[in-house]
Short mmCIF file of C-alpha atoms in Angstrom, two decimals:
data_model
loop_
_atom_site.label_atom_id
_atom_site.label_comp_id
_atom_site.label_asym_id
_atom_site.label_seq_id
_atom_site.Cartn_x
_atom_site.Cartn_y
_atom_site.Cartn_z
CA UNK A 1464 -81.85 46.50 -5.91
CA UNK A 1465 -78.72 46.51 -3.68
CA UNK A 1466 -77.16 49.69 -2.92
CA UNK A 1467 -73.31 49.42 -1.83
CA UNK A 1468 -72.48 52.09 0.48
CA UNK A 1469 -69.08 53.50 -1.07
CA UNK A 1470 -67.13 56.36 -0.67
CA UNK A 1471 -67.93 57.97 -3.73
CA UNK A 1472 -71.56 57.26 -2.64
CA UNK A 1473 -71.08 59.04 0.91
CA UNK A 1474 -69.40 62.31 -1.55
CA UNK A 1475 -72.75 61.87 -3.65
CA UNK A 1476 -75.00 62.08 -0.93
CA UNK A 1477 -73.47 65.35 0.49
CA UNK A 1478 -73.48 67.37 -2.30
CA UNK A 1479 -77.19 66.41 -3.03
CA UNK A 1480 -77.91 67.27 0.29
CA UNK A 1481 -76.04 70.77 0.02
CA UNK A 1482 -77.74 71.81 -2.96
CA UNK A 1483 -81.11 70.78 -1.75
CA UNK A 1484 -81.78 68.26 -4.37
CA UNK A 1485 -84.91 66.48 -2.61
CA UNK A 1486 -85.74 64.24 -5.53
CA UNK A 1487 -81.60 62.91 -6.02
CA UNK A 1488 -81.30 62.32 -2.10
CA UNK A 1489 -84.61 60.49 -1.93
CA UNK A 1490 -83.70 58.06 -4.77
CA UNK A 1491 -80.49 57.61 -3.17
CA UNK A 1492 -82.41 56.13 0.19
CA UNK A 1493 -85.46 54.39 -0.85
CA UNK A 1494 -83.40 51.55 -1.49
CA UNK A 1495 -81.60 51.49 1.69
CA UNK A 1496 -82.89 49.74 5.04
CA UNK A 1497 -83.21 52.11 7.93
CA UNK A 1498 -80.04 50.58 9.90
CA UNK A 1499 -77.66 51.71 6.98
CA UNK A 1500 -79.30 55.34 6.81
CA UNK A 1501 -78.75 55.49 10.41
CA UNK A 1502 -75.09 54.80 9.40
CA UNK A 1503 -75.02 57.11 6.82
CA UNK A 1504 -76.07 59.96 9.55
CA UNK A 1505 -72.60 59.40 11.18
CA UNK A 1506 -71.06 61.01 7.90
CA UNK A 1507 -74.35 64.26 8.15
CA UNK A 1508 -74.25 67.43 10.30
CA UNK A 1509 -77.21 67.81 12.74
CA UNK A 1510 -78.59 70.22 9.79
CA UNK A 1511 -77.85 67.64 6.95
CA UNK A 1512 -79.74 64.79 9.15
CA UNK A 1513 -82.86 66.93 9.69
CA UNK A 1514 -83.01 67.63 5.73
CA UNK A 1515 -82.90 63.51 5.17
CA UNK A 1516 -85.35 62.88 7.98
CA UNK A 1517 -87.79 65.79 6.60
CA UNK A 1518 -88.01 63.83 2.97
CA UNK A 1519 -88.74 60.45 4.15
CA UNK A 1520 -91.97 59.25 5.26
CA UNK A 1521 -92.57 59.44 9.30
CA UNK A 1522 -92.43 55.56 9.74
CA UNK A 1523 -89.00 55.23 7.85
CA UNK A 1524 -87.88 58.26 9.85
CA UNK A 1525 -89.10 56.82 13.33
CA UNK A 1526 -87.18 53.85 12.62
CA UNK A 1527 -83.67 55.57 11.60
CA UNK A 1528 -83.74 57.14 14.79
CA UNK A 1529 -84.17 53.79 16.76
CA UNK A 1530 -81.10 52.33 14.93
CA UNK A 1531 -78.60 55.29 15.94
CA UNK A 1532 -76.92 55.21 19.12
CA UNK A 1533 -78.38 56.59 22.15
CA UNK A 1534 -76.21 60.03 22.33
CA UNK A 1535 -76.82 60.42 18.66
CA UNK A 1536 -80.36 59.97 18.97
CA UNK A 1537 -80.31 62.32 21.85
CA UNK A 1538 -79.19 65.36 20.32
CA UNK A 1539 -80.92 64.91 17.77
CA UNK A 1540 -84.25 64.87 19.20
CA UNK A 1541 -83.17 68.24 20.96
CA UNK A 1542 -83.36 69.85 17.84
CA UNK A 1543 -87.10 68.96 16.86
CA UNK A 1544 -90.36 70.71 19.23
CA UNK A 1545 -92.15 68.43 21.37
CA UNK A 1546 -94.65 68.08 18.42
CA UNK A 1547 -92.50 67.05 16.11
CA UNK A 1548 -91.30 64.41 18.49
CA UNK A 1549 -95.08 63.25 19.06
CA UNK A 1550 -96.55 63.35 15.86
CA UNK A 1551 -93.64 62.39 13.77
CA UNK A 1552 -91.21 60.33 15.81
CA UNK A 1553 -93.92 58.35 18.22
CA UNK A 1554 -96.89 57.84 17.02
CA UNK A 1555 -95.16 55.63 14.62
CA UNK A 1556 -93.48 53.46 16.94
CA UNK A 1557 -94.75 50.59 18.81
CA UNK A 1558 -95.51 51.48 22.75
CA UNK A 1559 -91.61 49.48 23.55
CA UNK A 1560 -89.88 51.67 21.48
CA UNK A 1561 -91.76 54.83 22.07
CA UNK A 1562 -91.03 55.00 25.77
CA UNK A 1563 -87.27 53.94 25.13
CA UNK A 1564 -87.24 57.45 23.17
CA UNK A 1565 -89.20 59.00 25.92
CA UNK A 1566 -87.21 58.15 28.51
CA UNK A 1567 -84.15 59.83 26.71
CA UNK A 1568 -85.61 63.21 26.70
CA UNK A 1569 -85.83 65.62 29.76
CA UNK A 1570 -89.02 65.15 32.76
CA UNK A 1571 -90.41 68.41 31.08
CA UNK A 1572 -90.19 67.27 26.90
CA UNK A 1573 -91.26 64.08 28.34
CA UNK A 1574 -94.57 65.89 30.10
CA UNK A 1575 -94.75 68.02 26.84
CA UNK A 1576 -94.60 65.45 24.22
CA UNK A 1577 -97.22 62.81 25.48
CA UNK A 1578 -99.43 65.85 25.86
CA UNK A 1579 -99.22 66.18 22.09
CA UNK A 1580 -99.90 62.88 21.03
CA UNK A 1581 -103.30 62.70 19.73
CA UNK A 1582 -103.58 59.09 19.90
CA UNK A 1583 -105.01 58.62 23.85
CA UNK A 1584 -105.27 54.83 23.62
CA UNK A 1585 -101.37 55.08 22.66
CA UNK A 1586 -100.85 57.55 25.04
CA UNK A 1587 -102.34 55.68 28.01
CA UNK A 1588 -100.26 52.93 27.19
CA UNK A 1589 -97.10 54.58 27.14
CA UNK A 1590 -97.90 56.18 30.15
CA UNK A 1591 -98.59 53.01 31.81
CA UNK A 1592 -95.19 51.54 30.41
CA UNK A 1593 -93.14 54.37 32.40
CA UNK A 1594 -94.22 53.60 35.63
CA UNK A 1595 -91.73 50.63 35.07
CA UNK A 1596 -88.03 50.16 35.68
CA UNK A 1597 -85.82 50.03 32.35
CA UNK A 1598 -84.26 46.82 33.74
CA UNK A 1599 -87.12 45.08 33.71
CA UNK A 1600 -89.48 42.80 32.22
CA UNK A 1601 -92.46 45.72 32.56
CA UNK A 1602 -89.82 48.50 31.23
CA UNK A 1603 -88.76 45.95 27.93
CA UNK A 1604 -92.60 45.06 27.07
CA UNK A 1605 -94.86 46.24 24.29
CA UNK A 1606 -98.72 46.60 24.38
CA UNK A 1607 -98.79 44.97 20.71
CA UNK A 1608 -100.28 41.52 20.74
CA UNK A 1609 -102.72 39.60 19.75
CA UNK A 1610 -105.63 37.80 22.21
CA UNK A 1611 -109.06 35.87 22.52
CA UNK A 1612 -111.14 35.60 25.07
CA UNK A 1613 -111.29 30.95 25.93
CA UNK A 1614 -115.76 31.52 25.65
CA UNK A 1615 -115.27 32.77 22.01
CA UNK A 1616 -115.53 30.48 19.39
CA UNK A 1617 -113.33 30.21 16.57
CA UNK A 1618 -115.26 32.50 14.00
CA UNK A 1619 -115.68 35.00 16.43
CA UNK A 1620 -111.84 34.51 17.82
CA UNK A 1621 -111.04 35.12 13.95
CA UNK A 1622 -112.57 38.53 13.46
CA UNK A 1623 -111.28 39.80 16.52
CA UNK A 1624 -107.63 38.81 16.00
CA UNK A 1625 -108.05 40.46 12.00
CA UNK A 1626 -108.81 43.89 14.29
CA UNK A 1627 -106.10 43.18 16.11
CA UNK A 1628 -103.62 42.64 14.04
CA UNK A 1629 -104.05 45.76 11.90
CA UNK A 1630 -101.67 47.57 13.87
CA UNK A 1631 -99.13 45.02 14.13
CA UNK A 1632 -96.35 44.25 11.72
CA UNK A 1633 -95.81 40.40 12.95
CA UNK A 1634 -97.78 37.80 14.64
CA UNK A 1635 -95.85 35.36 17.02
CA UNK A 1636 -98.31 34.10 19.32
CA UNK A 1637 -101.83 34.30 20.11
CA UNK A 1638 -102.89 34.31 24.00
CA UNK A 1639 -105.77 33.33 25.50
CA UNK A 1640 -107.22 35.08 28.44
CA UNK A 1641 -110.47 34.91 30.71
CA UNK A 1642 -112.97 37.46 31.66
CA UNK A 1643 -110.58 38.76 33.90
CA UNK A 1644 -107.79 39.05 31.59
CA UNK A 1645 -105.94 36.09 33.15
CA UNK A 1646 -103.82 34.50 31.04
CA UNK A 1647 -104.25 30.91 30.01
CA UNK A 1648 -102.17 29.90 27.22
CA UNK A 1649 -101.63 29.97 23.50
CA UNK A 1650 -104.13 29.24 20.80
CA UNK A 1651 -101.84 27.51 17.98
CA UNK A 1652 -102.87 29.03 14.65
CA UNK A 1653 -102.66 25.45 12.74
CA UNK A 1654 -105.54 24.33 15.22
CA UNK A 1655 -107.42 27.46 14.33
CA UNK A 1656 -107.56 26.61 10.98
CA UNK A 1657 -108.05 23.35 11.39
CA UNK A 1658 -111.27 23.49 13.80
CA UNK A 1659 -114.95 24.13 13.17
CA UNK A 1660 -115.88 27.52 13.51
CA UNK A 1661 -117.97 27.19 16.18
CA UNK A 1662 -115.52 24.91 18.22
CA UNK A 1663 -114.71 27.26 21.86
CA UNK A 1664 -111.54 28.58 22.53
CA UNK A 1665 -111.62 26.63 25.38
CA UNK A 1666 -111.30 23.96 23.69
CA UNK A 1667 -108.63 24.02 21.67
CA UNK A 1668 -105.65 26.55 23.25
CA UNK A 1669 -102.64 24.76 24.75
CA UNK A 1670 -101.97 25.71 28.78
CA UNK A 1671 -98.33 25.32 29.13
CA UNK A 1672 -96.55 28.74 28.49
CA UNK A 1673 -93.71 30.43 29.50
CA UNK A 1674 -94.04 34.08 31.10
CA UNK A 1675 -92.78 36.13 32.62
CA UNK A 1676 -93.69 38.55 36.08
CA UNK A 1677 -93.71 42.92 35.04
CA UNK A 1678 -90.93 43.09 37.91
CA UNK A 1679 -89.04 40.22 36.60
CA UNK A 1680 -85.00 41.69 35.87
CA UNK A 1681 -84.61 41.87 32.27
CA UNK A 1682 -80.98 39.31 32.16
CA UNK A 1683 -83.97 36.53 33.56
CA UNK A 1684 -87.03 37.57 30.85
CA UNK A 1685 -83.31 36.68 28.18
CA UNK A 1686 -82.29 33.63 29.86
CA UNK A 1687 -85.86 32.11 29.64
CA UNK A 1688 -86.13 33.01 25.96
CA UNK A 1689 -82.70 31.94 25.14
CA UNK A 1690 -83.54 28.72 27.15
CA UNK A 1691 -87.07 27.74 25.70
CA UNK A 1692 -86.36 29.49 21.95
CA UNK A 1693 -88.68 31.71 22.12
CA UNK A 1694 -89.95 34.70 19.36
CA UNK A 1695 -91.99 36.35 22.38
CA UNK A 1696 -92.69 35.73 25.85
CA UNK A 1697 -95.98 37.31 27.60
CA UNK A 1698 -95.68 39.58 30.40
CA UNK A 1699 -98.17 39.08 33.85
CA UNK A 1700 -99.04 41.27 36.32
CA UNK A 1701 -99.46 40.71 40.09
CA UNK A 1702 -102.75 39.09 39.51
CA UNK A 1703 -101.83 37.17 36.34
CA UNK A 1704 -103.68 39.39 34.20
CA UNK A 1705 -101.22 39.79 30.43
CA UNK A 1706 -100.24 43.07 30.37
CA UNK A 1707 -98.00 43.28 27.42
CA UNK A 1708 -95.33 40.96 25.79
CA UNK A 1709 -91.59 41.26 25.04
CA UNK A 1710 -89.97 40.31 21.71
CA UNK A 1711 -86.68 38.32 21.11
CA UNK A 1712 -85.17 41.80 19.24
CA UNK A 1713 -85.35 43.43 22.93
CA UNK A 1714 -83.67 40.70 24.55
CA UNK A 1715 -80.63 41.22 21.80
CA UNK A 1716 -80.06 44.83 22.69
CA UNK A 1717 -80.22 43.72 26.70
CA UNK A 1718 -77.62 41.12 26.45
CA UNK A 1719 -75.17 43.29 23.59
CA UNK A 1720 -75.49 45.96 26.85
CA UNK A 1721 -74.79 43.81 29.52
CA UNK A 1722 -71.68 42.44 27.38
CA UNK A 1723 -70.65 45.87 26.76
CA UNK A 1724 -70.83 46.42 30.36
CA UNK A 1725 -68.68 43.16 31.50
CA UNK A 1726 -66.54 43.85 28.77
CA UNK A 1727 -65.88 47.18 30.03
CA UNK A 1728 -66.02 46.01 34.07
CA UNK A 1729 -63.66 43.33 33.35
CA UNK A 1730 -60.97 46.01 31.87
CA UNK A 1731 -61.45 47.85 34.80
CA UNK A 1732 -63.74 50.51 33.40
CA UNK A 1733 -66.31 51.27 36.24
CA UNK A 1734 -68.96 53.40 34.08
CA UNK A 1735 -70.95 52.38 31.10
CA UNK A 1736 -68.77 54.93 28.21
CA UNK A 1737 -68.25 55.08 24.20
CA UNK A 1738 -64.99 56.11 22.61
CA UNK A 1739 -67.04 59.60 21.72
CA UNK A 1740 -67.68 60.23 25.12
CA UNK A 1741 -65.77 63.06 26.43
CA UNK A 1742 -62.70 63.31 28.34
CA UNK A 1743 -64.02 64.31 31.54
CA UNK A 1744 -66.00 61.12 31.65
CA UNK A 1745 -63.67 58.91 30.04
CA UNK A 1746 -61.22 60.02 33.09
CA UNK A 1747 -63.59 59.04 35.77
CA UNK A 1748 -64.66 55.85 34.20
CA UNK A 1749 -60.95 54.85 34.15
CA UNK A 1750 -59.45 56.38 37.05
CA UNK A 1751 -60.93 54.09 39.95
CA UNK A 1752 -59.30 51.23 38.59
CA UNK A 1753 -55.86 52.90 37.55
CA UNK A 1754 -55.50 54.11 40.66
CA UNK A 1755 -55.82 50.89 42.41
CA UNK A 1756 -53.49 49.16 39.68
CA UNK A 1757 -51.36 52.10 40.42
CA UNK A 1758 -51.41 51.29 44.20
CA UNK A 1759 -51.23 47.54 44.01
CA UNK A 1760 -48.13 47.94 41.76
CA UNK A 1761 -46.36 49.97 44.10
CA UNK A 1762 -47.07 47.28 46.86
CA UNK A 1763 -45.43 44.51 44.28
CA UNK A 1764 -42.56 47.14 43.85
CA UNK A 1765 -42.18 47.16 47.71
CA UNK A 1766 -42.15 43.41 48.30
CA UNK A 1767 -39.81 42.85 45.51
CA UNK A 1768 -37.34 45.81 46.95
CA UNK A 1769 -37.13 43.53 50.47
CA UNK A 1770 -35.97 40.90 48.67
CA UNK A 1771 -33.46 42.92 47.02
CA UNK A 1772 -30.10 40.94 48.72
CA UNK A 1773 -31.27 37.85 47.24
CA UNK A 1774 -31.44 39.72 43.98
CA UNK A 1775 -27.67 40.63 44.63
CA UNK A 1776 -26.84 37.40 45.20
CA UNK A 1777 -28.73 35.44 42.39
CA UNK A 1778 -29.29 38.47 39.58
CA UNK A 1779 -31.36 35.24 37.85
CA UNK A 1780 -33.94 35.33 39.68
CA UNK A 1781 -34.89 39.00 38.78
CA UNK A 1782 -35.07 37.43 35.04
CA UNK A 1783 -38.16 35.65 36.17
CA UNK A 1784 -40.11 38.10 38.09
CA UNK A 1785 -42.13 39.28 35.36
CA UNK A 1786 -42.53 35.57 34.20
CA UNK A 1787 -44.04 34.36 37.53
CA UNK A 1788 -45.96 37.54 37.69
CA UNK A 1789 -47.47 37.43 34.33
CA UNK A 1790 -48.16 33.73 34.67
CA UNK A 1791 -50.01 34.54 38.30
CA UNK A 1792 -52.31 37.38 36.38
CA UNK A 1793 -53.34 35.47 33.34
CA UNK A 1794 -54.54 31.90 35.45
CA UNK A 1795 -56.24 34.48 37.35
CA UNK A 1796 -57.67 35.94 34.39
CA UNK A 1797 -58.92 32.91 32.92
CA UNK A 1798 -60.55 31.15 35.89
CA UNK A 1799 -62.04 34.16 36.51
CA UNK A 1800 -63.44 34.89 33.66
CA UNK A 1801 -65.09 31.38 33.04
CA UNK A 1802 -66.52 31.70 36.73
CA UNK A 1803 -67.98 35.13 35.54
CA UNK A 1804 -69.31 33.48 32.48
CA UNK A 1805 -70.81 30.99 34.34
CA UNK A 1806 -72.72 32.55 36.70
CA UNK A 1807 -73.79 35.08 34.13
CA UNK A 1808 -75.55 31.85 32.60
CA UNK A 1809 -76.73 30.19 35.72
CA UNK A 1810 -74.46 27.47 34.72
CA UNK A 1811 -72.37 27.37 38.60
CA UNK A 1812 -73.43 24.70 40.23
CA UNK A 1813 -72.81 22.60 43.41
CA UNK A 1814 -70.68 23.60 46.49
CA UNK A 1815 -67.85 26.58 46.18
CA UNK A 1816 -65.24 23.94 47.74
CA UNK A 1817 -65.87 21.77 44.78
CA UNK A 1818 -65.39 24.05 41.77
CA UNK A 1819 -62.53 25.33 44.21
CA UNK A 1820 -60.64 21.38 43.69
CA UNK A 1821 -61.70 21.23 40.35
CA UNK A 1822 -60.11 24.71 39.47
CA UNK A 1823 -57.10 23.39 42.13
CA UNK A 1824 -56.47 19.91 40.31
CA UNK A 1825 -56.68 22.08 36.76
CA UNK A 1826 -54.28 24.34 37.96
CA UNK A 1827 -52.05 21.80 39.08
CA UNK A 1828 -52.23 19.94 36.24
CA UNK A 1829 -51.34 23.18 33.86
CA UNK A 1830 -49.15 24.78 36.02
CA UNK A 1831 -46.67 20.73 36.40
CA UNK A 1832 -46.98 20.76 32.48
CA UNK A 1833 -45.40 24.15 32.31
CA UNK A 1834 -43.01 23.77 34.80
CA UNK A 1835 -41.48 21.02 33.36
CA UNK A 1836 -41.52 22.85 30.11
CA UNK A 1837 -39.81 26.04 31.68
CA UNK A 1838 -37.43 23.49 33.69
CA UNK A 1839 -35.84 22.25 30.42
CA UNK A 1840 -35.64 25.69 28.60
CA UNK A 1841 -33.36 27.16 32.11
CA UNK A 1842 -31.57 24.34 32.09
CA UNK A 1843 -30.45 23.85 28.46
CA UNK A 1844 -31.00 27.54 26.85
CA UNK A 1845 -30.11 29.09 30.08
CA UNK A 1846 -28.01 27.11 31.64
CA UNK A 1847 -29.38 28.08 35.00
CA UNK A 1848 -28.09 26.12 37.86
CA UNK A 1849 -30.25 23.67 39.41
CA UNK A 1850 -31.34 25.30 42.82
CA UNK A 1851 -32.59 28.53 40.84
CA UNK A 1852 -34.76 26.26 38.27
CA UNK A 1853 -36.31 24.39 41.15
CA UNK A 1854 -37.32 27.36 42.79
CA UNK A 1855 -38.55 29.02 39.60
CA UNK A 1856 -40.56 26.34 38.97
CA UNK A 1857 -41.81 25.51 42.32
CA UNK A 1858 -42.74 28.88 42.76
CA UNK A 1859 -44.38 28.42 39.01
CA UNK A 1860 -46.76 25.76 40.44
CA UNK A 1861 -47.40 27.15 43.79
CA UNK A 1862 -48.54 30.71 42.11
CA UNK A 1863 -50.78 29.15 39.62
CA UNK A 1864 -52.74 27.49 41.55
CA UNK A 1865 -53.12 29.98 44.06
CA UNK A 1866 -54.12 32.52 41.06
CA UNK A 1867 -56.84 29.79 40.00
CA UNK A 1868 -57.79 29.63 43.43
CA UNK A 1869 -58.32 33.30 43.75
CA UNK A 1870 -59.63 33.68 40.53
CA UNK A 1871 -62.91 31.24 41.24
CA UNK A 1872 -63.13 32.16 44.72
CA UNK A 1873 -63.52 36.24 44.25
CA UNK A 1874 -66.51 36.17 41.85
CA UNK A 1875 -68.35 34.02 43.59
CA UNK A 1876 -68.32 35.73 46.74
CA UNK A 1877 -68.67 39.22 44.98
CA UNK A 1878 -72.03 37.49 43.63
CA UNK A 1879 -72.79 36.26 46.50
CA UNK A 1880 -73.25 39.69 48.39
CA UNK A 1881 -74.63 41.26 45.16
CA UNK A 1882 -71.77 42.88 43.73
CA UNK A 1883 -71.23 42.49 40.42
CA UNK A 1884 -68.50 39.15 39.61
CA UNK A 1885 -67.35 40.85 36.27
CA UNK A 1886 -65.30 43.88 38.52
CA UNK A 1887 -63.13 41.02 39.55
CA UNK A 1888 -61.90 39.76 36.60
CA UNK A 1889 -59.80 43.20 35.58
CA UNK A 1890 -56.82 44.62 37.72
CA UNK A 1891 -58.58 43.59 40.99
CA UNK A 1892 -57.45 39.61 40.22
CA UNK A 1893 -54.73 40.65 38.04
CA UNK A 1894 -52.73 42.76 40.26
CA UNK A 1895 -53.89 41.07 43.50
CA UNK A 1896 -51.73 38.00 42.11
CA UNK A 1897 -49.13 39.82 40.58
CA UNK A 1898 -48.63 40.76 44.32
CA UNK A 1899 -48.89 37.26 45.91
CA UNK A 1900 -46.91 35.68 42.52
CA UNK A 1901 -43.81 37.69 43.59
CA UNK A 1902 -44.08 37.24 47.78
CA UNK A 1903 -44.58 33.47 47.06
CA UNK A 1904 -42.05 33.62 44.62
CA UNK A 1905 -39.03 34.74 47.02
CA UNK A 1906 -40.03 33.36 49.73
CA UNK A 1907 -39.57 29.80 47.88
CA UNK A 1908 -36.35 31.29 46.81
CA UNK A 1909 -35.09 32.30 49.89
CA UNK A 1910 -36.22 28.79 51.37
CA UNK A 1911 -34.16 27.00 48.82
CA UNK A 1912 -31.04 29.18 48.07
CA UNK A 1913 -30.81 30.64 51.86
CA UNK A 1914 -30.26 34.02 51.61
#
């Protein structure tokens, strides 16, 4: 049955909750999937949310607190004992999601709660997962999986996997692995069933995989499932040995945060932060950047004050300023921002000086199409002499593709050295050619009119 989360619902739900009405609040949630509890909790007091997570079962529980948001999550778990944590949040998680939890709570909880968890095989394996970087492939994988040894024959392959597989909720792939635990490839279930039972292993699994390396950055373990389609790719050790594998759901919540992060780079916000954050940090993840729009403004304000007599003599020209200025900032912006893309994708290719002509010969092309555009509109609706529009739109053409120029050339470089290209596509390229829009821009002027 579908259960529409309305407002009069939301109302429902607290009052239940107040008057400690167990049975009403548990028929209100069995229907619902954990992700729109979760949502639901953004509407509950810390107290409220501890009554709802007491009345469902643990594994329902353990996965409402996976689908709130990381501060959420956070203080809650401050309010439950190490135990708690352990026996009811962990020990129904898979090993991937139980050390994302871990890793949110303090060394000492951390120390504290794996001591409490009664399940060693599970513990070992989280413990092994935390020796791993977050960011990569080792710090995204899971211990669940499913694999035969290549001397086993079918039968036997078959009984082991239904062991297996007991603890696992979905079966992508089946590996196959040596004596040594090397792996070798995938056994395809169709030939499974279709083979004798006392056909090998060996003779049946497939030897071209995809993996990936326990040190490999987790943006690569994405790109090579996004690029082969892949449910699951198996994770290697040094040695080759399969050490765990990482599901397509993990790669989602990787690239949603590395958007998030671009996103907030490329609007010149220097610190991963949420609108709840408070204002403290809010101030220092915007600051850096207002500061240098700040300062890069004041330089524009300065090189458009020592053109000032020209101003005097041809107040038109001050018109257009914010024209040519805007114009300069938003090619920036947009050749920028497909560079950024690009190389976010591995999709940059060939020698810098020729994506530098091809973003020249676009600019030129846009920024001619525009200017002849802008030359009719100051000549007919403006009536603007003729010397002013050819400088407007010379200087229209000239800024442009400078802007473009700047705008590819920045990010690549910036990648080059290892600094992140998204930084460059916020104020950095935006006031940078607001600066050079305006010195180009009276300098044409003065050229022409001769001032």
């Amino acid at each position: 049955m579908e259960v529409k989360i309305t407002k009069d619902f939301i109302e429902h739900l607290n009052e239940s909750i107040n008057q400690q009405n167990a049975k009403a609040v548990k028929e209100m949630l069995q229907d619902l999937h954990p992700a729109d509890i979760a949502e639901l909790f953004d509407e509950l007091s810390t107290k409220e949310q501890s009554f709802v997570i007491d009345l469902l079962d643990n594994e329902i529980s353990a996965d409402i607190l996976l689908e709130l948001e990381e501060d959420d999550r956070r203080k809650f778990l401050k309010t439950l004992t190490a135990k708690e944590i352990a026996e009811d949040v962990i020990n129904e998680m898979d090993t991937d999601d139980a050390v994302d939890v871990i890793n949110e709570l303090s060394d000492e909880k951390k120390d504290e709660v794996i001591a409490q968890l009664e399940d060693q095989e599970h513990a070992r394996e989280i413990v092994d997962l935390l020796r791993y970087d977050e960011d990569t492939a080792g710090g995204l994988m899971g211990k669940e999986l499913i694999k035969v040894n290549k001397d086993w024959s079918v039968i036997t392959a078959v009984k082991q996997m239904r062991k297996q597989a007991e603890d696992l909720e979905e079966v992508f792939s089946i590996y196959v692995v040596d004596e040594d635990e090397k792996l070798l490839g995938t056994l395809s279930l169709k030939r499974l069933l279709t083979t004798s039972a006392n056909t090998k292993v060996a003779d049946v699994y497939n030897e071209k995989i995809q993996y990936v390396k326990t040190y490999t950055k987790d943006m690569e373990v994405a790109k090579v499932i996004e690029k082969y389609d892949l449910y699951e790719v198996p994770v290697v050790d040094e040695l080759m040995r399969l050490v765990g594998v990482i599901t397509v759901d993990d790669v989602i919540d990787v690239i949603r945060e590395e958007a998030e992060e671009n996103y907030q780079l490329a609007a010149g916000i220097t610190q991963n932060v949420d609108s709840d954050d408070n204002i403290l940090k809010l101030t220092r993840a915007r600051l850096p950047w207002l500061l240098l729009a700040l300062v890069g403004s004041f330089v524009a304000v300065n090189v458009s004050q020592s053109f000032s007599d020209a101003m005097n003599l041809y107040p038109q020209l001050f018109f257009f300023t914010p024209l040519v200025a805007a114009m300069a900032g938003n090619v920036g912006v947009q050749s920028s921002a497909i560079i950024v893309q690009g190389l976010a994708n591995s999709n940059i290719s060939g020698s810098i000086w020729k994506r530098l002509g091809k973003e020249m010969l676009l600019a030129l092309l846009n920024s001619t199409l525009l200017a002849f555009v802008l030359l009719l509109a100051t000549h007919f609706l403006m009536s603007t002499s003729y010397e002013i529009s050819s400088t407007i739109v010379l200087a229209l053409v000239i800024v442009m593709i400078l802007a473009s120029l700047i705008g590819t050339f920045i990010p690549i470089m910036l990648h080059k050295y290892g600094v992140d290209p998204a930084i460059a596509t916020g104020p950095f390229i935006t006031t940078s050619n607001d600066i050079f829009g305006l010195l180009i821009y009276f300098s044409i002027a003065k050229m022409i009119l001769g001032f």
